[in-house]
Amino acid sequence: MNTQLRTTLLAATAAIALLPVAATAQTTPSDAAPAAPQDTSGDTATAPQPDIIVTATSVGRKALDTPLAVTTMNASQLQRTSMTNQADILNTIPTIKADGGGGEVAANVFVRGLPSGGQYQFTPLEYDGVPVLSSFGLNSTAYDVYYRNDLGLERLEFVRGGVSNLFGPGSVAGLINYISKTGGDQLEGTAQFEWAERGRYKGDLAVSGPLGHNLFFAVSGWYRTDDGPVKTGLPTKGWQVRGNLKYEFPDNSGSVTLYGQYIDDKAQYYLPVPLDGKTRNRIPGNDGQDVYQVLTPAVLGLGFNTPNGRFTTGIADGAAAKGGQVALAFDKKLGDSGFAINGRVKYSQYASKFGLWSDGDGLINVPETLQSFLTNRGLGSLANAQFTYAGGGALAPSPLLFANRITDRNRPNHDTTAELNLTYSADTGSIRHAFTLGGFYGHAWARDYNVTTTYLAEFNNQPRLVNLVVTNPVTHAQTIVSLNGLLNAGAGYVNNTHQVERYAAYFADQMKIGSRFNFDIGGRYEWFNGDIRREQTSVVVTDSTTPNLAPALRDVIWGNGKNFTAHPKTGAWALAAGGLYKLTDRVSLYLNASRGYFFPEIRAVTFNALGQPASYTPEIIKQVEGGIKIDQPWFNLTAAAFYTKLDNRRQINFINDGLGGFTEQVNLVATRSWGVEATLDLKLHKYLHFNGNLTLQNAKYTQFMQNGTSNLNVIGKDLERQPDILYNAGLYYDDGTVDLSFFTNYTGDNFTASTNAIRLDGWNVFNVDAGIKVKPFGDRRSVRLGINVFNLFDTDAVTEGSPRQDVNQTVGGAYFVGRPVLPRRISARATLKF
C-alpha cells in the first residue's frame, strides 16, 4: 500500500475514532433528525418486532411485502452465532453451506446447489451496500480476509431473487449485505472483552452518537490475539477499526454518509490433514497425540536461492491483510417532484498475503515410514539412508514422516466502485410506481504471486523438520535429499496480474397495484473488459556450488520474464420479474423469476501452447422461486420452492499436477438444482421461542467438459460438497436478566469430488450461549457476563476431503486426507452497554 493512501485511510478512521470526545462537548439541537432505528429488543420473545425494511431494492419495503426470499439477522443474533468465523453466521441462513474448518477467515461458501470451489464465487460480500471487492476471481482469496465483522453492525440481510439481482454489483444467487449502525441523538456504546481457551483474547468497542447540527458518528473496532482454535505455534494477531459520519439534511430529504475502514491482521489458515482411512477420525502422531494440524514454526527462515536472489518463506504471516477503504453514500429527494437520487462510491487498497499449508507433497500426500518414503521415491534401503532432525539429533524409533508443501501467496489489490440511481415515484390509476434508472462501475486490480516449497517433517502437531542424506551402496556417493528440512526448492511459481473493468446500466419498476398486489420488473446490461498477464516459467540451476545436492534442491522453477497476455471482453443481459399477493395483512404469496449471468473468473481463462487464450463468454443462470410468507403475533413462517439452471460455468479446481506442484484445472460444466426451503420462528412462552430453518435440495451435473472431452461418468452425478439437506434449529430464552440459547447446525451427506466416489457423512455442530445481565448503573447501562461453547459435543466430522487430490483421493486406504470440524472451544465474554 502506498504511503499517501495509508495516511489518508488512517487519518479518516482516526478522525472518526476521536469523534466521541468531540461529541461530549456538543448538544443536539431540538430539530435534529430522529435517530436511526437500533436493535434494543435483544432476543426476548415478547419484545415488539419492528417491520424489517429490505434495502436491497431501489425502494425499501417490508420483508412481508417483497417478492423475494429474505433472511435477516439483528445485532444480537450476529453476536450469538459469530463464535469462530463468518461461516458460523452464514451457516444459519437457508440454502447456504459455509465451511469454516479453515479457521477465522476464508470461509468456503456454497449456495443453492451452484457449482463452486468455495469462497464467495456467487455471493458478493457487502457492507452498507458497498462490495468489499467488485469482481471475484482475480485470485482465489476470499472477501472475508479483507473485512471483518464487529460490534458496529446493526443487522445482516441476505436477499436473493427478483430485481435485487439487478442493482449495484448484481448477483442472481444473492447478496450478503451487512448494515452498520449509525449515530442517533444519544451517545451510546458497547465495550466487550472476550477470552477463550487456547489463548484467545479480544477486545471490542463500538460508540455512536450526535455531533450536533444533524451530524452523527459511529465508530467500532477490535484487537485480537489468538493461539487457536488449533494450536500451531503461529499466532493469529491483529486489529481493525471502522467508522461512519452521517449528515442528515434538515428538511428530512436525505443524507450523506462517509465510511472508513482499516485493517492490519494476520490469521492462520488450516487445510485438510491425514485421518484414519476407515473411521476418518484424527490419528496420533509420533508423540502419541492426535494430530490436529501440521502447521509449524520450524519452517521459519526456510528458503533457497532464486535467479532474483534469496527467497525466504513468510508463511508464518498466515492470511494477512493490511489496508482499507473509504466510501461515500448519499440519498436525496428532489423536492416534491417524485424524483430522488442515491449512490455510493468507494476506493479500497489492501496489501495481502495468504500463507497456504497444503495437505501433502503432491506425490504421496499421506504419512510414510522411513522405508516407505525411500521406496516411494526410488531412494534405496534404510541401511543406506541417514535421517536426522534439522535442529540436530536422531529420529525417534519408528517415526512417521509427512512431506508437505507451503505456498507463499502475495496478493495486493485495489478496487474502485461507483453506483448512481435516479428514482421516480408516480401514480397511474391504482398503480403506484417506483421507477429506478441506474448504473454501476467497478475497476478491480490484483496480483497473484505464488511460490511453492516442499519440506520434510515428522508427523506431529507442530512437527520438526527432517534432513535426509542417501548413500549409493556401490559408488558410496552421497546425495543430499533434504537440507534443513527443505525437500524441493521452488516446486512451483505463479506470477499473474489480473484486472477487470465493469460497466452496467439497469432499470426497474416496483409497482404497488391496489392494496393487495405488488409487482416488480427490471433489466440490466453489463459490459466486461479484462486484462490478463501471466509470466511463464523455466527450470533454473540456482545452487551449483553446494556439493551432492539432489536436483530438486539445486534447480528451481522460476519466472523467465516472458508473459502470456489477453484482453477478454464480453457483455451480458439480465431480466427479472416478481409478484406478491397479500391474502391478508399477515399472509403473502410470492413468485419471482430471472434470467441472469455471471462473468467467469478471469483466472479461469486458459492459454494453449502457442499462448492463445480460450474464448470468454458469460455463464447464464436461470431461476424461479415461489412461496408463502406468514407473519403472526406468535409465529413467523416462510416456505418456498426454487429451481436453478446454470450453463457455461467455468469451474476451477486447484489440484496437484502429479509432479509436486499445482495446476488450476478448468472444467466447462452445466448444472441444475431444485429444492425447498422453510423457516419458522415460534413463540413457545413469554420468554422462550424456537427458531429454525430447513433446506432440501438436489443438484446435478448436466454437462461436464474436461480437457475438451465430455466426461460421461460425471453427468448426472451430484455436485461435490453440496449436501441434499441443511437445517438449523434452536431454543432461545431471554427474560431480560438471564438468557440461554441452545442451537445446532446440521450439514447432510455430501461427496468430495465430481465422480461421487467418496461420500462424507453428515454432521451436527451444537452450540450453547448463556449469560446474565445486570444494570448497576441505571436502565440505559447494563453488564452481561456470558459463556459460549462452540461444538459442545466435540463433533469430529469431516467437512471436506482434499480438493487438491480431487478424484485421486484414496478410498479405503490406511489414510484419508480431510478437513475436520474445528474442535470444541469455550469462551467467556463480558459486555458493557452504556
GROMACS .gro file of C-alpha atoms in nm, residues 31-449:
model
  419
   31ASP     CA    1  -3.481   1.996   1.546
   32ALA     CA    2  -3.225   1.719   1.492
   33ALA     CA    3  -3.335   1.428   1.279
   34PRO     CA    4  -3.455   1.123   1.473
   35ALA     CA    5  -3.203   0.854   1.549
   36ALA     CA    6  -3.168   0.560   1.318
   37PRO     CA    7  -3.353   0.255   1.449
   38GLN     CA    8  -3.135   0.046   1.677
   39ASP     CA    9  -3.166  -0.312   1.799
   40THR     CA   10  -3.274  -0.277   2.161
   41SER     CA   11  -3.502  -0.575   2.191
   42GLY     CA   12  -3.240  -0.843   2.229
   43ASP     CA   13  -3.393  -1.184   2.169
   44THR     CA   14  -3.684  -1.159   2.412
   45ALA     CA   15  -3.976  -1.343   2.256
   46THR     CA   16  -4.231  -1.091   2.377
   47ALA     CA   17  -4.042  -0.783   2.265
   48PRO     CA   18  -4.215  -0.595   1.983
   49GLN     CA   19  -4.064  -0.689   1.649
   50PRO     CA   20  -4.033  -0.391   1.415
   51ASP     CA   21  -4.106  -0.435   1.046
   52ILE     CA   22  -3.794  -0.545   0.861
   53ILE     CA   23  -3.722  -0.300   0.582
   54VAL     CA   24  -3.534  -0.461   0.296
   55THR     CA   25  -3.273  -0.228   0.145
   56ALA     CA   26  -3.156  -0.447  -0.145
   57THR     CA   27  -3.405  -0.287  -0.387
   58SER     CA   28  -3.441   0.071  -0.506
   59VAL     CA   29  -3.725   0.138  -0.262
   60GLY     CA   30  -3.714  -0.011   0.087
   61ARG     CA   31  -4.012  -0.232   0.173
   62LYS     CA   32  -4.122  -0.467   0.446
   63ALA     CA   33  -3.999  -0.821   0.402
   64LEU     CA   34  -4.363  -0.936   0.403
   65ASP     CA   35  -4.433  -0.710   0.102
   66THR     CA   36  -4.127  -0.809  -0.102
   67PRO     CA   37  -4.149  -1.081  -0.371
   68LEU     CA   38  -3.804  -1.204  -0.275
   69ALA     CA   39  -3.653  -1.459  -0.042
   70VAL     CA   40  -3.521  -1.254   0.251
   71THR     CA   41  -3.316  -1.356   0.554
   72THR     CA   42  -3.219  -1.104   0.819
   73MET     CA   43  -3.027  -1.123   1.147
   74ASN     CA   44  -3.016  -0.848   1.407
   75ALA     CA   45  -2.714  -0.743   1.612
   76SER     CA   46  -2.790  -0.978   1.899
   77GLN     CA   47  -2.822  -1.276   1.666
   78LEU     CA   48  -2.496  -1.187   1.493
   79GLN     CA   49  -2.316  -1.175   1.827
   80ARG     CA   50  -2.461  -1.505   1.944
   81THR     CA   51  -2.373  -1.700   1.629
   82SER     CA   52  -2.035  -1.543   1.550
   83MET     CA   53  -1.821  -1.779   1.755
   84THR     CA   54  -1.535  -1.869   1.523
   85ASN     CA   55  -1.570  -1.706   1.183
   86GLN     CA   56  -1.800  -1.573   0.914
   87ALA     CA   57  -1.910  -1.928   0.833
   88ASP     CA   58  -2.080  -1.960   1.174
   89ILE     CA   59  -2.318  -1.682   1.072
   90LEU     CA   60  -2.375  -1.784   0.711
   91ASN     CA   61  -2.443  -2.145   0.808
   92THR     CA   62  -2.761  -2.031   0.983
   93ILE     CA   63  -2.907  -1.893   0.657
   94PRO     CA   64  -3.128  -2.118   0.443
   95THR     CA   65  -2.970  -2.262   0.123
   96ILE     CA   66  -2.615  -2.167   0.233
   97LYS     CA   67  -2.348  -2.418   0.330
   98ALA     CA   68  -2.038  -2.250   0.469
   99ASP     CA   69  -1.724  -2.443   0.560
  100GLY     CA   70  -1.536  -2.277   0.845
  101GLY     CA   71  -1.288  -2.554   0.922
  102GLY     CA   72  -1.003  -2.341   0.792
  103GLY     CA   73  -1.016  -2.108   1.089
  104GLU     CA   74  -1.116  -1.747   1.129
  105VAL     CA   75  -1.102  -1.641   0.762
  106ALA     CA   76  -1.157  -1.766   0.407
  107ALA     CA   77  -1.488  -1.944   0.461
  108ASN     CA   78  -1.595  -2.162   0.170
  109VAL     CA   79  -1.949  -2.056   0.083
  110PHE     CA   80  -2.187  -2.266  -0.127
  111VAL     CA   81  -2.538  -2.155  -0.218
  112ARG     CA   82  -2.843  -2.327  -0.371
  113GLY     CA   83  -2.657  -2.617  -0.528
  114LEU     CA   84  -2.441  -2.398  -0.753
  115PRO     CA   85  -2.101  -2.544  -0.853
  116SER     CA   86  -1.830  -2.364  -0.661
  117GLY     CA   87  -1.480  -2.420  -0.533
  118GLY     CA   88  -1.575  -2.219  -0.228
  119GLN     CA   89  -1.500  -1.862  -0.116
  120TYR     CA   90  -1.777  -1.623  -0.229
  121GLN     CA   91  -1.797  -1.701  -0.601
  122PHE     CA   92  -2.174  -1.650  -0.633
  123THR     CA   93  -2.248  -1.425  -0.335
  124PRO     CA   94  -2.078  -1.084  -0.315
  125LEU     CA   95  -1.996  -0.970   0.037
  126GLU     CA   96  -2.109  -0.614   0.104
  127TYR     CA   97  -2.102  -0.371   0.394
  128ASP     CA   98  -2.362  -0.093   0.372
  129GLY     CA   99  -2.431  -0.183   0.011
  130VAL     CA  100  -2.065  -0.141  -0.085
  131PRO     CA  101  -1.890  -0.453  -0.219
  132VAL     CA  102  -1.565  -0.549  -0.049
  133LEU     CA  103  -1.432  -0.624  -0.398
  134SER     CA  104  -1.625  -0.557  -0.717
  135SER     CA  105  -1.504  -0.867  -0.904
  136PHE     CA  106  -1.425  -1.213  -0.773
  137GLY     CA  107  -1.175  -1.442  -0.943
  138LEU     CA  108  -0.873  -1.216  -0.987
  139ASN     CA  109  -0.722  -1.467  -0.746
  140SER     CA  110  -0.876  -1.713  -0.501
  141THR     CA  111  -0.860  -1.509  -0.179
  142ALA     CA  112  -1.198  -1.483  -0.008
  143TYR     CA  113  -1.357  -1.146   0.068
  144ASP     CA  114  -1.358  -1.200   0.445
  145VAL     CA  115  -0.978  -1.177   0.456
  146TYR     CA  116  -1.008  -0.801   0.393
  147TYR     CA  117  -1.308  -0.703   0.603
  148ARG     CA  118  -1.441  -0.839   0.935
  149ASN     CA  119  -1.750  -0.806   1.149
  150ASP     CA  120  -1.754  -0.611   1.473
  151LEU     CA  121  -1.994  -0.465   1.730
  152GLY     CA  122  -2.079  -0.179   1.496
  153LEU     CA  123  -2.319  -0.387   1.287
  154GLU     CA  124  -2.693  -0.339   1.310
  155ARG     CA  125  -2.807  -0.635   1.100
  156LEU     CA  126  -2.739  -0.873   0.813
  157GLU     CA  127  -2.952  -0.904   0.501
  158PHE     CA  128  -2.931  -1.196   0.259
  159VAL     CA  129  -3.165  -1.127  -0.030
  160ARG     CA  130  -3.194  -1.338  -0.343
  161GLY     CA  131  -3.420  -1.347  -0.646
  162GLY     CA  132  -3.629  -1.087  -0.824
  163VAL     CA  133  -3.498  -0.742  -0.913
  164SER     CA  134  -3.246  -0.748  -0.626
  165ASN     CA  135  -3.021  -0.917  -0.885
  166LEU     CA  136  -3.002  -0.602  -1.093
  167PHE     CA  137  -2.872  -0.322  -0.876
  168GLY     CA  138  -2.512  -0.232  -0.793
  169PRO     CA  139  -2.268  -0.520  -0.848
  170GLY     CA  140  -2.561  -0.759  -0.902
  171SER     CA  141  -2.584  -1.129  -0.825
  172VAL     CA  142  -2.861  -1.369  -0.913
  173ALA     CA  143  -2.754  -1.600  -0.630
  174GLY     CA  144  -2.799  -1.330  -0.368
  175LEU     CA  145  -2.619  -1.054  -0.183
  176ILE     CA  146  -2.466  -1.082   0.165
  177ASN     CA  147  -2.504  -0.729   0.298
  178TYR     CA  148  -2.415  -0.612   0.650
  179ILE     CA  149  -2.572  -0.284   0.761
  180SER     CA  150  -2.370  -0.069   1.002
  181LYS     CA  151  -2.512   0.124   1.295
  182THR     CA  152  -2.516   0.499   1.252
  183GLY     CA  153  -2.532   0.756   1.527
  184GLY     CA  154  -2.852   0.872   1.695
  185ASP     CA  155  -2.942   1.159   1.925
  186GLN     CA  156  -2.784   0.993   2.230
  187LEU     CA  157  -2.426   0.898   2.295
  188GLU     CA  158  -2.417   0.522   2.347
  189GLY     CA  159  -2.184   0.233   2.305
  190THR     CA  160  -2.080  -0.122   2.375
  191ALA     CA  161  -1.748  -0.249   2.508
  192GLN     CA  162  -1.667  -0.618   2.522
  193PHE     CA  163  -1.381  -0.835   2.639
  194GLU     CA  164  -1.359  -1.194   2.523
  195TRP     CA  165  -1.142  -1.479   2.648
  196ALA     CA  166  -1.134  -1.830   2.500
  197GLU     CA  167  -0.933  -2.137   2.579
  198ARG     CA  168  -0.620  -2.199   2.375
  199GLY     CA  169  -0.501  -1.844   2.407
  200ARG     CA  170  -0.765  -1.611   2.265
  201TYR     CA  171  -0.803  -1.255   2.391
  202LYS     CA  172  -1.015  -0.999   2.212
  203GLY     CA  173  -1.136  -0.651   2.291
  204ASP     CA  174  -1.424  -0.485   2.101
  205LEU     CA  175  -1.563  -0.132   2.117
  206ALA     CA  176  -1.849   0.042   1.938
  207VAL     CA  177  -1.958   0.400   2.012
  208SER     CA  178  -2.212   0.619   1.834
  209GLY     CA  179  -2.392   0.944   1.892
  210PRO     CA  180  -2.456   1.302   1.783
  211LEU     CA  181  -2.212   1.576   1.686
  212GLY     CA  182  -2.478   1.843   1.652
  213HIS     CA  183  -2.628   2.020   1.351
  214ASN     CA  184  -2.773   1.698   1.206
  215LEU     CA  185  -2.434   1.529   1.212
  216PHE     CA  186  -2.390   1.185   1.370
  217PHE     CA  187  -2.100   0.946   1.412
  218ALA     CA  188  -2.036   0.579   1.477
  219VAL     CA  189  -1.702   0.408   1.532
  220SER     CA  190  -1.616   0.047   1.607
  221GLY     CA  191  -1.313  -0.174   1.618
  222TRP     CA  192  -1.136  -0.468   1.776
  223TYR     CA  193  -0.796  -0.600   1.873
  224ARG     CA  194  -0.737  -0.975   1.897
  225THR     CA  195  -0.459  -1.221   1.964
  226ASP     CA  196  -0.520  -1.595   1.940
  227ASP     CA  197  -0.311  -1.911   1.961
  228GLY     CA  198  -0.601  -2.131   1.844
  229PRO     CA  199  -0.859  -2.265   1.792
  230VAL     CA  200  -0.597  -2.525   1.695
  231LYS     CA  201  -0.258  -2.453   1.849
  232THR     CA  202   0.013  -2.427   1.587
  233GLY     CA  203   0.283  -2.213   1.746
  234LEU     CA  204   0.197  -1.947   1.488
  235PRO     CA  205  -0.024  -1.675   1.634
  236THR     CA  206  -0.329  -1.503   1.491
  237LYS     CA  207  -0.299  -1.136   1.575
  238GLY     CA  208  -0.432  -0.803   1.454
  239TRP     CA  209  -0.687  -0.524   1.466
  240GLN     CA  210  -0.947  -0.335   1.267
  241VAL     CA  211  -1.123  -0.001   1.302
  242ARG     CA  212  -1.436   0.115   1.115
  243GLY     CA  213  -1.650   0.421   1.134
  244ASN     CA  214  -1.900   0.648   0.966
  245LEU     CA  215  -2.009   1.009   0.968
  246LYS     CA  216  -2.369   1.072   0.869
  247TYR     CA  217  -2.521   1.409   0.785
  248GLU     CA  218  -2.900   1.428   0.755
  249PHE     CA  219  -3.044   1.717   0.558
  250PRO     CA  220  -3.250   1.949   0.781
  251ASP     CA  221  -3.555   1.917   0.555
  252ASN     CA  222  -3.554   1.535   0.601
  253SER     CA  223  -3.490   1.489   0.228
  254GLY     CA  224  -3.197   1.253   0.265
  255SER     CA  225  -2.848   1.206   0.400
  256VAL     CA  226  -2.479   1.177   0.317
  257THR     CA  227  -2.262   0.917   0.493
  258LEU     CA  228  -1.885   0.880   0.488
  259TYR     CA  229  -1.749   0.533   0.572
  260GLY     CA  230  -1.396   0.431   0.659
  261GLN     CA  231  -1.222   0.103   0.741
  262TYR     CA  232  -0.864   0.000   0.815
  263ILE     CA  233  -0.738  -0.349   0.897
  264ASP     CA  234  -0.399  -0.490   0.993
  265ASP     CA  235  -0.440  -0.857   1.071
  266LYS     CA  236  -0.276  -1.198   1.038
  267ALA     CA  237  -0.480  -1.516   1.080
  268GLN     CA  238  -0.366  -1.877   1.043
  269TYR     CA  239  -0.549  -2.098   0.793
  270TYR     CA  240  -0.586  -2.477   0.827
  271LEU     CA  241  -0.605  -2.726   0.543
  272PRO     CA  242  -0.701  -3.097   0.544
  273VAL     CA  243  -0.479  -3.344   0.731
  274PRO     CA  244  -0.436  -3.723   0.715
  275LEU     CA  245  -0.707  -3.906   0.907
  276ASP     CA  246  -0.779  -4.271   0.973
  277GLY     CA  247  -0.880  -4.426   0.642
  278LYS     CA  248  -1.176  -4.621   0.783
  279THR     CA  249  -1.315  -4.413   1.067
  280ARG     CA  250  -1.194  -4.076   0.932
  281ASN     CA  251  -1.109  -3.976   1.287
  282ARG     CA  252  -0.793  -3.795   1.384
  283ILE     CA  253  -0.487  -4.015   1.422
  284PRO     CA  254  -0.193  -3.993   1.663
  285GLY     CA  255   0.144  -3.859   1.560
  286ASN     CA  256   0.485  -3.979   1.665
  287ASP     CA  257   0.439  -3.837   2.013
  288GLY     CA  258   0.109  -4.024   2.066
  289GLN     CA  259  -0.102  -3.707   2.048
  290ASP     CA  260  -0.382  -3.677   1.792
  291VAL     CA  261  -0.273  -3.458   1.501
  292TYR     CA  262  -0.496  -3.153   1.460
  293GLN     CA  263  -0.280  -2.962   1.213
  294VAL     CA  264   0.073  -2.974   1.073
  295LEU     CA  265   0.145  -2.601   1.074
  296THR     CA  266   0.481  -2.543   1.241
  297PRO     CA  267   0.715  -2.257   1.330
  298ALA     CA  268   1.003  -2.488   1.231
  299VAL     CA  269   0.976  -2.358   0.871
  300LEU     CA  270   1.062  -2.001   0.976
  301GLY     CA  271   1.368  -1.898   0.780
  302LEU     CA  272   1.329  -2.179   0.526
  303GLY     CA  273   1.442  -2.058   0.186
  304PHE     CA  274   1.655  -2.108  -0.123
  305ASN     CA  275   1.839  -1.926  -0.399
  306THR     CA  276   1.649  -1.791  -0.699
  307PRO     CA  277   1.752  -1.601  -1.015
  308ASN     CA  278   1.634  -1.287  -0.831
  309GLY     CA  279   1.821  -1.351  -0.506
  310ARG     CA  280   1.738  -1.537  -0.189
  311PHE     CA  281   1.377  -1.634  -0.124
  312THR     CA  282   1.266  -1.687   0.238
  313THR     CA  283   0.918  -1.801   0.324
  314GLY     CA  284   0.677  -1.568   0.500
  315ILE     CA  285   0.429  -1.847   0.565
  316ALA     CA  286   0.409  -1.758   0.936
  317ASP     CA  287   0.204  -1.447   0.848
  318GLY     CA  288  -0.089  -1.671   0.754
  319ALA     CA  289  -0.378  -1.496   0.580
  320ALA     CA  290  -0.269  -1.135   0.620
  321ALA     CA  291  -0.436  -0.813   0.514
  322LYS     CA  292  -0.325  -0.456   0.567
  323GLY     CA  293  -0.513  -0.164   0.420
  324GLY     CA  294  -0.864  -0.035   0.398
  325GLN     CA  295  -1.135   0.152   0.218
  326VAL     CA  296  -1.312   0.487   0.208
  327ALA     CA  297  -1.671   0.506   0.082
  328LEU     CA  298  -1.937   0.774   0.042
  329ALA     CA  299  -2.311   0.703   0.025
  330PHE     CA  300  -2.589   0.956  -0.033
  331ASP     CA  301  -2.961   0.979  -0.095
  332LYS     CA  302  -3.164   1.291  -0.173
  333LYS     CA  303  -3.526   1.362  -0.257
  334LEU     CA  304  -3.557   1.633  -0.522
  335GLY     CA  305  -3.832   1.838  -0.368
  336ASP     CA  306  -4.191   1.727  -0.427
  337SER     CA  307  -4.125   1.620  -0.785
  338GLY     CA  308  -4.122   1.249  -0.704
  339PHE     CA  309  -3.762   1.227  -0.817
  340ALA     CA  310  -3.473   1.124  -0.595
  341ILE     CA  311  -3.112   1.020  -0.637
  342ASN     CA  312  -2.893   0.785  -0.442
  343GLY     CA  313  -2.550   0.642  -0.492
  344ARG     CA  314  -2.226   0.511  -0.349
  345VAL     CA  315  -1.860   0.544  -0.437
  346LYS     CA  316  -1.569   0.351  -0.286
  347TYR     CA  317  -1.195   0.312  -0.314
  348SER     CA  318  -1.004   0.035  -0.137
  349GLN     CA  319  -0.648  -0.090  -0.134
  350TYR     CA  320  -0.500  -0.384   0.054
  351ALA     CA  321  -0.157  -0.538   0.085
  352SER     CA  322  -0.248  -0.902   0.119
  353LYS     CA  323  -0.066  -1.231   0.169
  354PHE     CA  324  -0.209  -1.578   0.208
  355GLY     CA  325   0.011  -1.848   0.357
  356LEU     CA  326  -0.126  -2.182   0.234
  357TRP     CA  327  -0.019  -2.503   0.406
  358SER     CA  328  -0.107  -2.788   0.172
  359ASP     CA  329  -0.229  -3.135   0.255
  360GLY     CA  330   0.067  -3.331   0.125
  361ASP     CA  331   0.359  -3.307  -0.113
  362GLY     CA  332   0.154  -3.367  -0.428
  363LEU     CA  333   0.311  -3.712  -0.472
  364ILE     CA  334   0.221  -3.938  -0.178
  365ASN     CA  335   0.017  -3.700   0.042
  366VAL     CA  336  -0.007  -3.930   0.346
  367PRO     CA  337   0.227  -4.023   0.634
  368GLU     CA  338   0.506  -4.264   0.546
  369THR     CA  339   0.750  -4.480   0.737
  370LEU     CA  340   1.119  -4.412   0.675
  371GLN     CA  341   1.148  -4.708   0.441
  372SER     CA  342   0.826  -4.633   0.254
  373PHE     CA  343   0.943  -4.276   0.200
  374LEU     CA  344   1.263  -4.409   0.041
  375THR     CA  345   1.085  -4.677  -0.162
  376ASN     CA  346   0.818  -4.440  -0.296
  377ARG     CA  347   1.092  -4.216  -0.438
  378GLY     CA  348   1.338  -4.481  -0.555
  379LEU     CA  349   1.599  -4.390  -0.294
  380GLY     CA  350   1.702  -4.741  -0.190
  381SER     CA  351   1.701  -4.904   0.152
  382LEU     CA  352   1.705  -4.767   0.502
  383ALA     CA  353   2.052  -4.911   0.555
  384ASN     CA  354   2.193  -4.652   0.311
  385ALA     CA  355   1.995  -4.354   0.440
  386GLN     CA  356   2.064  -4.112   0.723
  387PHE     CA  357   1.762  -3.930   0.869
  388THR     CA  358   1.823  -3.658   1.129
  389TYR     CA  359   1.626  -3.369   1.272
  390ALA     CA  360   1.713  -3.035   1.113
  391GLY     CA  361   1.792  -2.898   1.457
  392GLY     CA  362   2.017  -3.195   1.536
  393GLY     CA  363   1.962  -3.539   1.681
  394ALA     CA  364   1.843  -3.877   1.556
  395LEU     CA  365   1.480  -3.950   1.482
  396ALA     CA  366   1.264  -4.124   1.738
  397PRO     CA  367   1.214  -4.500   1.694
  398SER     CA  368   0.979  -4.600   1.410
  399PRO     CA  369   0.867  -4.245   1.324
  400LEU     CA  370   0.621  -4.146   1.055
  401LEU     CA  371   0.725  -3.878   0.807
  402PHE     CA  372   0.494  -3.633   0.631
  403ALA     CA  373   0.622  -3.445   0.330
  404ASN     CA  374   0.422  -3.129   0.276
  405ARG     CA  375   0.415  -2.805   0.079
  406ILE     CA  376   0.377  -2.441   0.168
  407THR     CA  377   0.275  -2.173  -0.080
  408ASP     CA  378   0.357  -1.808  -0.018
  409ARG     CA  379   0.088  -1.606  -0.192
  410ASN     CA  380   0.139  -1.233  -0.233
  411ARG     CA  381  -0.186  -1.074  -0.346
  412PRO     CA  382  -0.206  -0.694  -0.330
  413ASN     CA  383  -0.520  -0.540  -0.478
  414HIS     CA  384  -0.708  -0.218  -0.524
  415ASP     CA  385  -1.068  -0.158  -0.622
  416THR     CA  386  -1.290   0.133  -0.724
  417THR     CA  387  -1.669   0.114  -0.742
  418ALA     CA  388  -1.942   0.366  -0.812
  419GLU     CA  389  -2.318   0.336  -0.824
  420LEU     CA  390  -2.574   0.604  -0.914
  421ASN     CA  391  -2.952   0.565  -0.922
  422LEU     CA  392  -3.228   0.802  -1.026
  423THR     CA  393  -3.567   0.707  -0.884
  424TYR     CA  394  -3.912   0.840  -0.960
  425SER     CA  395  -4.238   0.772  -0.780
  426ALA     CA  396  -4.565   0.826  -0.962
  427ASP     CA  397  -4.924   0.704  -0.974
  428THR     CA  398  -5.103   0.577  -1.283
  429GLY     CA  399  -5.457   0.499  -1.183
  430SER     CA  400  -5.448   0.248  -0.898
  431ILE     CA  401  -5.082   0.162  -0.958
  432ARG     CA  402  -4.810   0.322  -0.751
  433HIS     CA  403  -4.479   0.307  -0.943
  434ALA     CA  404  -4.126   0.330  -0.810
  435PHE     CA  405  -3.901   0.358  -1.115
  436THR     CA  406  -3.524   0.318  -1.099
  437LEU     CA  407  -3.270   0.402  -1.367
  438GLY     CA  408  -2.917   0.337  -1.258
  439GLY     CA  409  -2.561   0.243  -1.337
  440PHE     CA  410  -2.267   0.066  -1.178
  441TYR     CA  411  -1.894   0.090  -1.241
  442GLY     CA  412  -1.622  -0.128  -1.099
  443HIS     CA  413  -1.249  -0.147  -1.158
  444ALA     CA  414  -1.052  -0.411  -0.972
  445TRP     CA  415  -0.682  -0.496  -0.999
  446ALA     CA  416  -0.497  -0.774  -0.820
  447ARG     CA  417  -0.170  -0.958  -0.836
  448ASP     CA  418  -0.137  -1.332  -0.775
  449TYR     CA  419   0.227  -1.416  -0.697
   0.00000   0.00000   0.00000
